[in-house]
Short mmCIF file of C-alpha atoms in Angstrom, two decimals:
data_model
loop_
_atom_site.label_atom_id
_atom_site.label_comp_id
_atom_site.label_asym_id
_atom_site.label_seq_id
_atom_site.Cartn_x
_atom_site.Cartn_y
_atom_site.Cartn_z
CA ILE C 6 -173.52 -159.91 -21.95
CA THR C 7 -173.82 -163.37 -20.48
CA VAL C 8 -173.66 -166.22 -22.85
CA THR C 9 -174.22 -169.93 -22.05
CA GLN C 10 -174.58 -173.18 -23.98
CA GLU C 11 -178.41 -173.02 -23.30
CA SER C 12 -179.00 -169.49 -23.83
CA ASP C 13 -176.94 -169.08 -27.26
CA PRO C 14 -175.60 -172.45 -28.57
CA ALA C 15 -174.34 -170.86 -31.77
CA LEU C 16 -172.58 -167.75 -30.04
CA PHE C 17 -171.35 -169.98 -27.51
CA SER C 18 -169.66 -172.50 -29.92
CA ALA C 19 -168.45 -169.46 -31.85
CA MET C 20 -166.45 -167.97 -28.93
CA ALA C 21 -164.30 -171.08 -28.49
CA PRO C 22 -161.97 -171.11 -31.61
CA SER C 23 -162.19 -167.28 -31.79
CA MET C 24 -158.57 -166.62 -30.30
CA GLY C 25 -159.60 -163.04 -29.19
CA VAL C 26 -161.36 -161.95 -32.50
CA PHE C 27 -164.94 -162.27 -31.10
CA GLY C 28 -163.95 -159.88 -28.28
CA VAL C 29 -162.44 -159.91 -24.82
CA VAL C 30 -163.65 -162.61 -21.98
CA VAL C 31 -163.05 -160.83 -18.76
CA GLU C 32 -164.95 -163.30 -16.59
CA MET C 33 -165.56 -167.32 -17.17
CA GLU C 34 -167.36 -169.74 -15.06
CA VAL C 35 -166.46 -173.28 -15.75
CA GLN C 36 -168.22 -176.32 -15.10
CA CYS C 37 -166.13 -179.25 -14.60
CA VAL C 38 -166.56 -182.97 -15.28
CA PRO C 39 -165.03 -185.94 -13.37
CA SER C 40 -161.69 -186.78 -14.54
CA GLN C 41 -161.78 -189.74 -17.09
CA ILE C 42 -158.87 -192.18 -18.05
CA LEU C 43 -158.93 -192.30 -21.86
CA GLU C 44 -157.65 -194.98 -24.39
CA ALA C 45 -155.97 -192.94 -27.10
CA ARG C 46 -154.86 -193.93 -30.59
CA TYR C 47 -153.34 -192.09 -33.32
CA GLU C 48 -153.15 -192.75 -36.83
CA VAL C 49 -152.09 -191.40 -40.29
CA ILE C 50 -154.00 -192.26 -43.35
CA SER C 51 -154.08 -190.75 -46.87
CA PHE C 52 -156.56 -187.92 -47.38
CA ASP C 53 -157.84 -190.07 -50.44
CA ALA C 54 -158.82 -193.05 -47.73
CA LEU C 55 -160.29 -190.36 -45.53
CA VAL C 56 -162.62 -188.98 -48.13
CA SER C 57 -163.45 -191.96 -50.56
CA SER C 58 -164.80 -194.22 -48.02
CA SER C 59 -166.94 -193.85 -44.76
CA ALA C 60 -163.69 -193.53 -42.75
CA PHE C 61 -164.48 -190.11 -41.77
CA GLU C 62 -168.06 -190.81 -40.49
CA ASP C 63 -166.92 -193.97 -38.79
CA VAL C 64 -164.50 -192.18 -36.78
CA MET C 65 -166.86 -189.54 -35.57
CA GLU C 66 -169.58 -192.24 -34.81
CA LYS C 67 -167.45 -194.53 -33.12
CA ASN C 68 -165.49 -192.60 -30.67
CA LYS C 69 -166.33 -190.21 -27.88
CA TYR C 70 -163.31 -187.76 -28.85
CA ALA C 71 -162.03 -187.43 -31.96
CA ARG C 72 -159.57 -185.01 -34.15
CA VAL C 73 -158.75 -185.20 -37.51
CA VAL C 74 -156.03 -182.91 -39.08
CA VAL C 75 -155.70 -182.87 -43.01
CA TYR C 76 -152.37 -182.03 -44.78
CA PRO C 77 -153.31 -181.21 -48.26
CA SER C 78 -149.99 -180.75 -49.51
CA ILE C 79 -148.70 -184.45 -48.72
CA ASN C 80 -152.08 -185.79 -49.02
CA LYS C 81 -152.21 -187.25 -45.63
CA ALA C 82 -154.64 -187.01 -42.68
CA THR C 83 -153.82 -187.68 -38.92
CA ILE C 84 -156.56 -189.27 -36.82
CA TRP C 85 -156.40 -188.97 -33.03
CA THR C 86 -159.10 -190.56 -31.00
CA ALA C 87 -159.82 -191.35 -27.35
CA ASN C 88 -162.35 -193.24 -25.62
CA PRO C 89 -163.04 -193.72 -21.72
CA VAL C 90 -162.18 -196.95 -20.05
CA SER C 91 -162.62 -198.13 -16.51
CA SER C 92 -158.84 -198.31 -15.71
CA VAL C 93 -155.34 -197.79 -16.82
CA GLU C 94 -154.88 -201.58 -16.84
CA ASP C 95 -158.02 -201.90 -19.15
CA ALA C 96 -156.48 -199.15 -21.73
CA VAL C 97 -152.86 -201.00 -21.65
CA ALA C 98 -154.62 -204.43 -22.26
CA ASN C 99 -156.12 -202.84 -25.39
CA GLY C 100 -152.81 -201.55 -26.54
CA ALA C 101 -152.36 -198.31 -24.93
CA THR C 102 -148.82 -197.58 -23.48
CA ASP C 103 -148.66 -196.96 -19.68
#
């Protein structure tokens, strides 16, 4: 079976996190995109702050890349975001470390 994002978007997306449960991928063709310089940020907030306001929606809408990990046992969430910048100097000027 050949699955592409265009031919079957749901199945294509389901294959990414399956960790082998879906089946065995014996051949893969990957389309690469140009490399980007990213300005990344990381913060820890309370889980209550994440869900009690529009914080989650803001993170997802305002960033090209975002990852939120929730730790319910300690009522915390980590938020990692990254956005393209034109140069390393621009990233450093905005607070990134080189």
